[in-house]
PDB file of C-alpha atoms in Angstrom:
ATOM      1  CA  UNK A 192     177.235 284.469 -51.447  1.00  0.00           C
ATOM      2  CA  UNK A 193     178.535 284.967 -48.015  1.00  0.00           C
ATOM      3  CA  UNK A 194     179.315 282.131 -45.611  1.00  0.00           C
ATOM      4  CA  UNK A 195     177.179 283.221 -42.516  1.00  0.00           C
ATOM      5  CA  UNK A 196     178.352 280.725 -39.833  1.00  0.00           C
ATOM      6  CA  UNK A 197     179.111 281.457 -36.254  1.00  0.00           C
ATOM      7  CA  UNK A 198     183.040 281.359 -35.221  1.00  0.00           C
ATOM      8  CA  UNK A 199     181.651 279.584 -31.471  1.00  0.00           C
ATOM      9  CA  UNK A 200     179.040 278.011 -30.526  1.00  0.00           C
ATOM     10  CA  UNK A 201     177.160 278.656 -27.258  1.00  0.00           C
ATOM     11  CA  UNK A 202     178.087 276.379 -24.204  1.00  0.00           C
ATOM     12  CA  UNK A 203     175.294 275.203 -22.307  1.00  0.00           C
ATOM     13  CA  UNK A 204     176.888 275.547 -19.088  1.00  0.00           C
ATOM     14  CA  UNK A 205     178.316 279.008 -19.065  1.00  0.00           C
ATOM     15  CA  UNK A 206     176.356 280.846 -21.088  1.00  0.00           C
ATOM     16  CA  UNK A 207     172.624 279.617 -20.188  1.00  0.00           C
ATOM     17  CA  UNK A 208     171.867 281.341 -17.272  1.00  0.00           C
ATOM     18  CA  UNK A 209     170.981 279.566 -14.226  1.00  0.00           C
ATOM     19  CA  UNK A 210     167.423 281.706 -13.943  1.00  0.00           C
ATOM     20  CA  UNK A 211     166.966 285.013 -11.994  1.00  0.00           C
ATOM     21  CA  UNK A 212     165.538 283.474  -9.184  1.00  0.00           C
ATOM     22  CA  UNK A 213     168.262 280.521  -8.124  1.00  0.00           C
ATOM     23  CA  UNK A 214     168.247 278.643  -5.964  1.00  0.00           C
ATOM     24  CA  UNK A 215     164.363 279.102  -5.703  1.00  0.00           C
ATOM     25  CA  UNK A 216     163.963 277.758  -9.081  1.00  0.00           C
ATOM     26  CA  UNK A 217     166.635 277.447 -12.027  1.00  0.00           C
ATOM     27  CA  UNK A 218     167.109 276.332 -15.101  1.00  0.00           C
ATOM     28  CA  UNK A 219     168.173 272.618 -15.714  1.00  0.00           C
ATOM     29  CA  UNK A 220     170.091 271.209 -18.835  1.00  0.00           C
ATOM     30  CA  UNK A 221     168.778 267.613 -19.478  1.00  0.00           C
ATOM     31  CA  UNK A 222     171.659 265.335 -20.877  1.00  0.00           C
ATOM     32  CA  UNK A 223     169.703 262.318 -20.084  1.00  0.00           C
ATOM     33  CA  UNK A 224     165.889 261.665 -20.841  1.00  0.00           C
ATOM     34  CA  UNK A 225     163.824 259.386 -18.510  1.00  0.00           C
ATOM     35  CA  UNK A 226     163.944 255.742 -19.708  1.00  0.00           C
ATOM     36  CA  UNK A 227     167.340 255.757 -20.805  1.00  0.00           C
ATOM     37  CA  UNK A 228     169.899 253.187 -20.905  1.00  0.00           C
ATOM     38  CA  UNK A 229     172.398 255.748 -22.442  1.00  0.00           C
ATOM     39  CA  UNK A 230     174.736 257.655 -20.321  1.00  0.00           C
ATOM     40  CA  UNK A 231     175.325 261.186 -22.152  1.00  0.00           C
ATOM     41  CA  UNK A 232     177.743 263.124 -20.599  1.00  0.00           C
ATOM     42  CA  UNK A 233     178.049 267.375 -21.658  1.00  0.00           C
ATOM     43  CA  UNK A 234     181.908 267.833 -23.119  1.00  0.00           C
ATOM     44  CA  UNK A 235     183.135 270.788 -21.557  1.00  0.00           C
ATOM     45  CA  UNK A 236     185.212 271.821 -24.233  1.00  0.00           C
ATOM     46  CA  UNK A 237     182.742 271.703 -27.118  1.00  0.00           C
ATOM     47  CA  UNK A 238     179.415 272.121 -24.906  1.00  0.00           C
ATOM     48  CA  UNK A 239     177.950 269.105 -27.072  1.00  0.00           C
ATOM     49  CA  UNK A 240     176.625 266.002 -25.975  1.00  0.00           C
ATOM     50  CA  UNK A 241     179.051 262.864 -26.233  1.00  0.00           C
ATOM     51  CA  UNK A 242     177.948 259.068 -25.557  1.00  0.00           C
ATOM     52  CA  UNK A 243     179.875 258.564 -22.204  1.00  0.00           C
ATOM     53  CA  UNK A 244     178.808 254.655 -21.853  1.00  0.00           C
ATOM     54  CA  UNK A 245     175.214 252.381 -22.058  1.00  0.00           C
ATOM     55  CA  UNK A 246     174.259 251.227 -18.504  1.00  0.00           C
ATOM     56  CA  UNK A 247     176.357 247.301 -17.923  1.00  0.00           C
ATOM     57  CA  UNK A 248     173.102 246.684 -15.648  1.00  0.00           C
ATOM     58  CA  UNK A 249     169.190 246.447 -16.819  1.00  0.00           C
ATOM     59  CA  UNK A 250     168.284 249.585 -15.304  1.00  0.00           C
ATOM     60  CA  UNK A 251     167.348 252.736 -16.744  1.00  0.00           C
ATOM     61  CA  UNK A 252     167.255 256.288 -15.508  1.00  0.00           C
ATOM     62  CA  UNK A 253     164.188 257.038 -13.390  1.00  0.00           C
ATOM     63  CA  UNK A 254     163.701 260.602 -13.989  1.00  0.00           C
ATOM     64  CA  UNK A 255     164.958 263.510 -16.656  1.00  0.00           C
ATOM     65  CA  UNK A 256     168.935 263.720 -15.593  1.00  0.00           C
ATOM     66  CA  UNK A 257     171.133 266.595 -15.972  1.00  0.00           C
ATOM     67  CA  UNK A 258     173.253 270.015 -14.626  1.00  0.00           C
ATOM     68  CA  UNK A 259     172.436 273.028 -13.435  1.00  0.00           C
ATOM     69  CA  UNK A 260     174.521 275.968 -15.490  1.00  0.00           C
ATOM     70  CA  UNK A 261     176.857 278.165 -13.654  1.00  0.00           C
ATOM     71  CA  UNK A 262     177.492 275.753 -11.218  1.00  0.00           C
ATOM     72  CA  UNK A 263     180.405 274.208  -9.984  1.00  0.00           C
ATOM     73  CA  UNK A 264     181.178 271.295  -7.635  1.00  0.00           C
ATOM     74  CA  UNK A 265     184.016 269.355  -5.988  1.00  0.00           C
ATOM     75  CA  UNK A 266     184.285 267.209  -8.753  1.00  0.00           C
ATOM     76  CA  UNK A 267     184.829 270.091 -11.204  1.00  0.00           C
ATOM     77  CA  UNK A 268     181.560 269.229 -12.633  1.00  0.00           C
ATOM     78  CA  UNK A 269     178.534 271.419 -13.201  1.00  0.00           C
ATOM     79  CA  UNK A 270     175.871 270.464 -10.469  1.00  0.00           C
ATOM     80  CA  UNK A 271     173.672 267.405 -11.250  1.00  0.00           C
ATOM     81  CA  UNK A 272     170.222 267.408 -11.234  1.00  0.00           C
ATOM     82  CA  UNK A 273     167.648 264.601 -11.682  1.00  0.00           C
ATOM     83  CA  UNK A 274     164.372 266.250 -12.503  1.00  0.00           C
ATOM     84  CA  UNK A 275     160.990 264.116 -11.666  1.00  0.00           C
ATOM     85  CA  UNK A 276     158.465 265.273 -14.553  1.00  0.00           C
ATOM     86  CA  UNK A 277     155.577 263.374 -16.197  1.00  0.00           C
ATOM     87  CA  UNK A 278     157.347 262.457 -19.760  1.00  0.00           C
ATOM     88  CA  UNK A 279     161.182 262.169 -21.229  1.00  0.00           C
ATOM     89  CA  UNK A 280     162.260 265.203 -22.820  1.00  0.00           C
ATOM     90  CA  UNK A 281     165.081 265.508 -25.287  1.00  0.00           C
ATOM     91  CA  UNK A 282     168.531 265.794 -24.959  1.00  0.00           C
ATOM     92  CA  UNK A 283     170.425 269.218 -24.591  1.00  0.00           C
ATOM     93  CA  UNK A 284     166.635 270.850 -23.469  1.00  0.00           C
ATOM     94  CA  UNK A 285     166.575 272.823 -20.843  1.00  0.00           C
ATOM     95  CA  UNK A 286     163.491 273.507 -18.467  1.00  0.00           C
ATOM     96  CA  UNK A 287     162.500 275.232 -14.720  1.00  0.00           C
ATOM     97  CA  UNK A 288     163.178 273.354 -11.745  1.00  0.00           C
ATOM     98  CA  UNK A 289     162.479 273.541  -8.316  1.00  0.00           C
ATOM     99  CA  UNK A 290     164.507 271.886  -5.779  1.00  0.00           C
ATOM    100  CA  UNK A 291     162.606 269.429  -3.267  1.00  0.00           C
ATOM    101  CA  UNK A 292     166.008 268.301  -2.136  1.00  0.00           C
ATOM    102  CA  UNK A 293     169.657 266.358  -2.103  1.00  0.00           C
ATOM    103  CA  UNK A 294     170.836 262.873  -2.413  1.00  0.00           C
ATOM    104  CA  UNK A 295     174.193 262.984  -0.291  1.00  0.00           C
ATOM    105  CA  UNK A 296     176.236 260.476  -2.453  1.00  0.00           C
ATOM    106  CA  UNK A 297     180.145 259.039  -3.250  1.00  0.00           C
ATOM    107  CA  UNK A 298     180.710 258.241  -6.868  1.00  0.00           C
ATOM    108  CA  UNK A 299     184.138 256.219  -6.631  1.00  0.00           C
ATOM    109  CA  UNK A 300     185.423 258.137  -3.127  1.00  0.00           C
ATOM    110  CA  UNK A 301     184.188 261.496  -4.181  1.00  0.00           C
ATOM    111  CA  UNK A 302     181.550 263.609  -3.386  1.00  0.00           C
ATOM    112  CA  UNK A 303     178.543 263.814  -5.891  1.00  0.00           C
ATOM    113  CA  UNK A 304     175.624 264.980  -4.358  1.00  0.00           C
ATOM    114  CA  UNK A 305     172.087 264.914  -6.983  1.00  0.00           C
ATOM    115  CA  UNK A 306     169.584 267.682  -6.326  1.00  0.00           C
ATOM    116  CA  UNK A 307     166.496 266.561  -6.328  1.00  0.00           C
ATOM    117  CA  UNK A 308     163.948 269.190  -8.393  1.00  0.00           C
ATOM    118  CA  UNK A 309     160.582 269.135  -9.626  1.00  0.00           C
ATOM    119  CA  UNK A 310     159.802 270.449 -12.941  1.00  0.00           C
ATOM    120  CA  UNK A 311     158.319 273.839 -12.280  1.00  0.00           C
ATOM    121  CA  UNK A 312     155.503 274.153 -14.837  1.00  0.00           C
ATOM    122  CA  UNK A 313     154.410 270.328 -14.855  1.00  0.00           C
ATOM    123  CA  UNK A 314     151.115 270.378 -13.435  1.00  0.00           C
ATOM    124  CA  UNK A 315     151.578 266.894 -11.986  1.00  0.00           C
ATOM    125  CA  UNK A 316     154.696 267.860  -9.893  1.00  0.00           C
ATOM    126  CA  UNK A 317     154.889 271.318  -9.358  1.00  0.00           C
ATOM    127  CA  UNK A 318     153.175 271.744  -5.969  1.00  0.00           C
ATOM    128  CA  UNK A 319     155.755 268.926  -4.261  1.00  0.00           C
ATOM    129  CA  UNK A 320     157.993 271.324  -2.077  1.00  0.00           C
ATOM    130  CA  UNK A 321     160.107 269.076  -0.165  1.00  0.00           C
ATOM    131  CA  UNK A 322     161.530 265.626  -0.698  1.00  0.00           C
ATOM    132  CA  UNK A 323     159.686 264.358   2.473  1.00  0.00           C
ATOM    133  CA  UNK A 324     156.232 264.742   0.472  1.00  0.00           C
ATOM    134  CA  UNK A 325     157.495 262.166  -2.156  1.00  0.00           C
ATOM    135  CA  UNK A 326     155.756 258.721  -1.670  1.00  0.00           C
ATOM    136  CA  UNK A 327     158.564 256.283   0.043  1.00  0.00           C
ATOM    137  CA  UNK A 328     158.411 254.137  -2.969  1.00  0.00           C
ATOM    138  CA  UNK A 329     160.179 256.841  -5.333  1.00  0.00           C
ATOM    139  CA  UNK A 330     162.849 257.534  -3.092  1.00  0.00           C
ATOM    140  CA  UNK A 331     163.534 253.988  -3.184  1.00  0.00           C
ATOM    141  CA  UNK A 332     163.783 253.805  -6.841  1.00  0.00           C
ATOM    142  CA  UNK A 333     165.963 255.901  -6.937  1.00  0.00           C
ATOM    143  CA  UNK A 334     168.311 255.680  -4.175  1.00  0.00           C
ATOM    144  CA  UNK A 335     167.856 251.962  -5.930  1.00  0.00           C
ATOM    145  CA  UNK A 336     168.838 253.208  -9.475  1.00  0.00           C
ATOM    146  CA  UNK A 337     172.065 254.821  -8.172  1.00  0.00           C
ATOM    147  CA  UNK A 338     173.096 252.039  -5.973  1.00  0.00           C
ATOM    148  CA  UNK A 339     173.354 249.595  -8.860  1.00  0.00           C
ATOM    149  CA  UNK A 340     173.659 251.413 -12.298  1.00  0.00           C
ATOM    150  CA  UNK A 341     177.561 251.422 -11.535  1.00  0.00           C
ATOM    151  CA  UNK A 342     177.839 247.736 -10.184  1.00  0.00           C
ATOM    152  CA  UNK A 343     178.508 245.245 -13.108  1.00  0.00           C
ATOM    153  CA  UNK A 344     181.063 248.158 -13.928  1.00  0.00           C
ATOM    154  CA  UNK A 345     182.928 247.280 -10.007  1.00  0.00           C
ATOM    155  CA  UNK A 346     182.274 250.534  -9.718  1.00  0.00           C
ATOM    156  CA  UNK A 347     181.178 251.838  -5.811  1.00  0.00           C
ATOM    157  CA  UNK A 348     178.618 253.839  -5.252  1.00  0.00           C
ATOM    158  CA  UNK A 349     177.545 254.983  -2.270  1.00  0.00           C
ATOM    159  CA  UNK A 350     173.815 256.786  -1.529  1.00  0.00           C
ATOM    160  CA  UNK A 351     173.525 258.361   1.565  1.00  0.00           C
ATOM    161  CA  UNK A 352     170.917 260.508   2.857  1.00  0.00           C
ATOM    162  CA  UNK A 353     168.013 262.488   1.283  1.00  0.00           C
ATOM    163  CA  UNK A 354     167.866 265.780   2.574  1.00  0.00           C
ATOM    164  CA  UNK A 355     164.899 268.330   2.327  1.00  0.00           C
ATOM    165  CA  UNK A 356     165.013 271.087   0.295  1.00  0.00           C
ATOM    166  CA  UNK A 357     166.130 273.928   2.269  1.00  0.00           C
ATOM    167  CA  UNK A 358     169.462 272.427   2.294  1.00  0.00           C
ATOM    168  CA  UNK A 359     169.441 271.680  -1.462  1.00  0.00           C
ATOM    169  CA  UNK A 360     169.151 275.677  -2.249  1.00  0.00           C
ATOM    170  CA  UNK A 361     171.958 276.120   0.179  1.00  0.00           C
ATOM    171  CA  UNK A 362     174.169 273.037  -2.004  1.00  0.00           C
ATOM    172  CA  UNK A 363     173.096 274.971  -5.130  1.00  0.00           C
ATOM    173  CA  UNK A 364     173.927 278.918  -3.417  1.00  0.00           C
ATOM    174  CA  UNK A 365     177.488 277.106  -2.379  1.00  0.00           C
ATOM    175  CA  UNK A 366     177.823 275.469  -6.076  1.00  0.00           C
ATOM    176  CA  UNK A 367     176.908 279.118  -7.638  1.00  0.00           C
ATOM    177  CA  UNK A 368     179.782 280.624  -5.319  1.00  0.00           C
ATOM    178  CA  UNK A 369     182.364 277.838  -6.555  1.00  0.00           C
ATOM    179  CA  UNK A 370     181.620 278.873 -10.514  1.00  0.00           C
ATOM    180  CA  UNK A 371     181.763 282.252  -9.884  1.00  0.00           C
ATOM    181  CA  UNK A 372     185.062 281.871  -8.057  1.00  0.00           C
ATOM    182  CA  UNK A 373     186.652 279.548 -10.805  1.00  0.00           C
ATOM    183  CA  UNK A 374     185.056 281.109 -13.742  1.00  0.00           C
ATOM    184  CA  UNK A 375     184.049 284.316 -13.498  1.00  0.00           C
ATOM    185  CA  UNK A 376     186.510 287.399 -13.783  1.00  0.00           C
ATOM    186  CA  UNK A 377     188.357 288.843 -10.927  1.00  0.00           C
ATOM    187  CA  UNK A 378     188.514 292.855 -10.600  1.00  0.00           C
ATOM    188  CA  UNK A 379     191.512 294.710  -9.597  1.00  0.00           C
ATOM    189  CA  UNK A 380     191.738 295.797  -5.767  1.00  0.00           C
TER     190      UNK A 380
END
């Protein structure tokens, strides 16, 4: 009988495209469900999940957590997203988001700025279009949720603003630019 394996497996963040209509609305790889105390972090060699750390404090992540594919930041990271949604969802699954908007933030002296997206098809949050429509309270909880998930780790983090969505698509064009310039193949002049 022949052995009928693939030679490579597909990486979630360079071959899952970001969606035909980025920045508008892309597609979002969730490492990290809502209600988790595990960090998962994507291994960019192997594209598989790998258990980065558990939360030191008694917090948990507030919303779905994950990247945006065929990005690329400052932090030669894929571009995180944290994607507000009625319910979990699992690990590795990837789903339409719209952005509403950016937490500015330092992770440790560098730059790691969190769009903020909606998922696209949940009924419940679909129609938010900018960060300012989100009640104060959630902003708090989160900006809350970042400031301390690091701290009884002496790690500093730093949350700045929340900015509205029209600069979020421009963070996520910008991010687009970086992977294409680091990633994608040059042609001859």
């Amino acid at each position: 009988m022949a052995n009928h394996y693939r030679s490579s497996a597909s990486h979630p963040w360079h071959d899952l495209a970001i969606g035909s209509d980025a920045p508008n609305k892309f597609n979002a790889v969730i490492e990290i469900p809502k209600g988790s105390k595990v960090k998962y972090e994507l291994d960019k060699e192997t594209g598989m999940l790998y258990i980065d750390r558990v939360l030191y404090s008694s917090v948990v992540y507030p919303h779905n957590y994950g990247f945006i594919p065929q990005t690329l930041c400052e932090d030669n990271d894929p571009l995180d997203v944290l994607v507000l949604m009625q319910a979990p969802v699992v690990p590795m699954s990837f789903l339409r988001a719209k952005p509403i908007g950016v937490m500015q933030m330092i992770d440790q002296g560098e730059q790691d700025d969190k769009i903020i997206a909606v998922h696209a098809d949940d009924p419940e949050f679909r129609d938010y279009d900018d960060i300012s429509q989100l009640p104060k309270h959630r902003l708090a909880e989160i900006r809350r949720f970042f400031e301390d998930y690091k701290k009884n780790e002496h790690k500093e983090v730093k949350v700045d603003e929340f900015l509205g969505a029209e600069l979020a698509r421009k963070t996520i064009t910008d991010s687009m630019a970086m992977y294409d310039e680091n990633y994608l193949p040059k042609r001859k002049r």
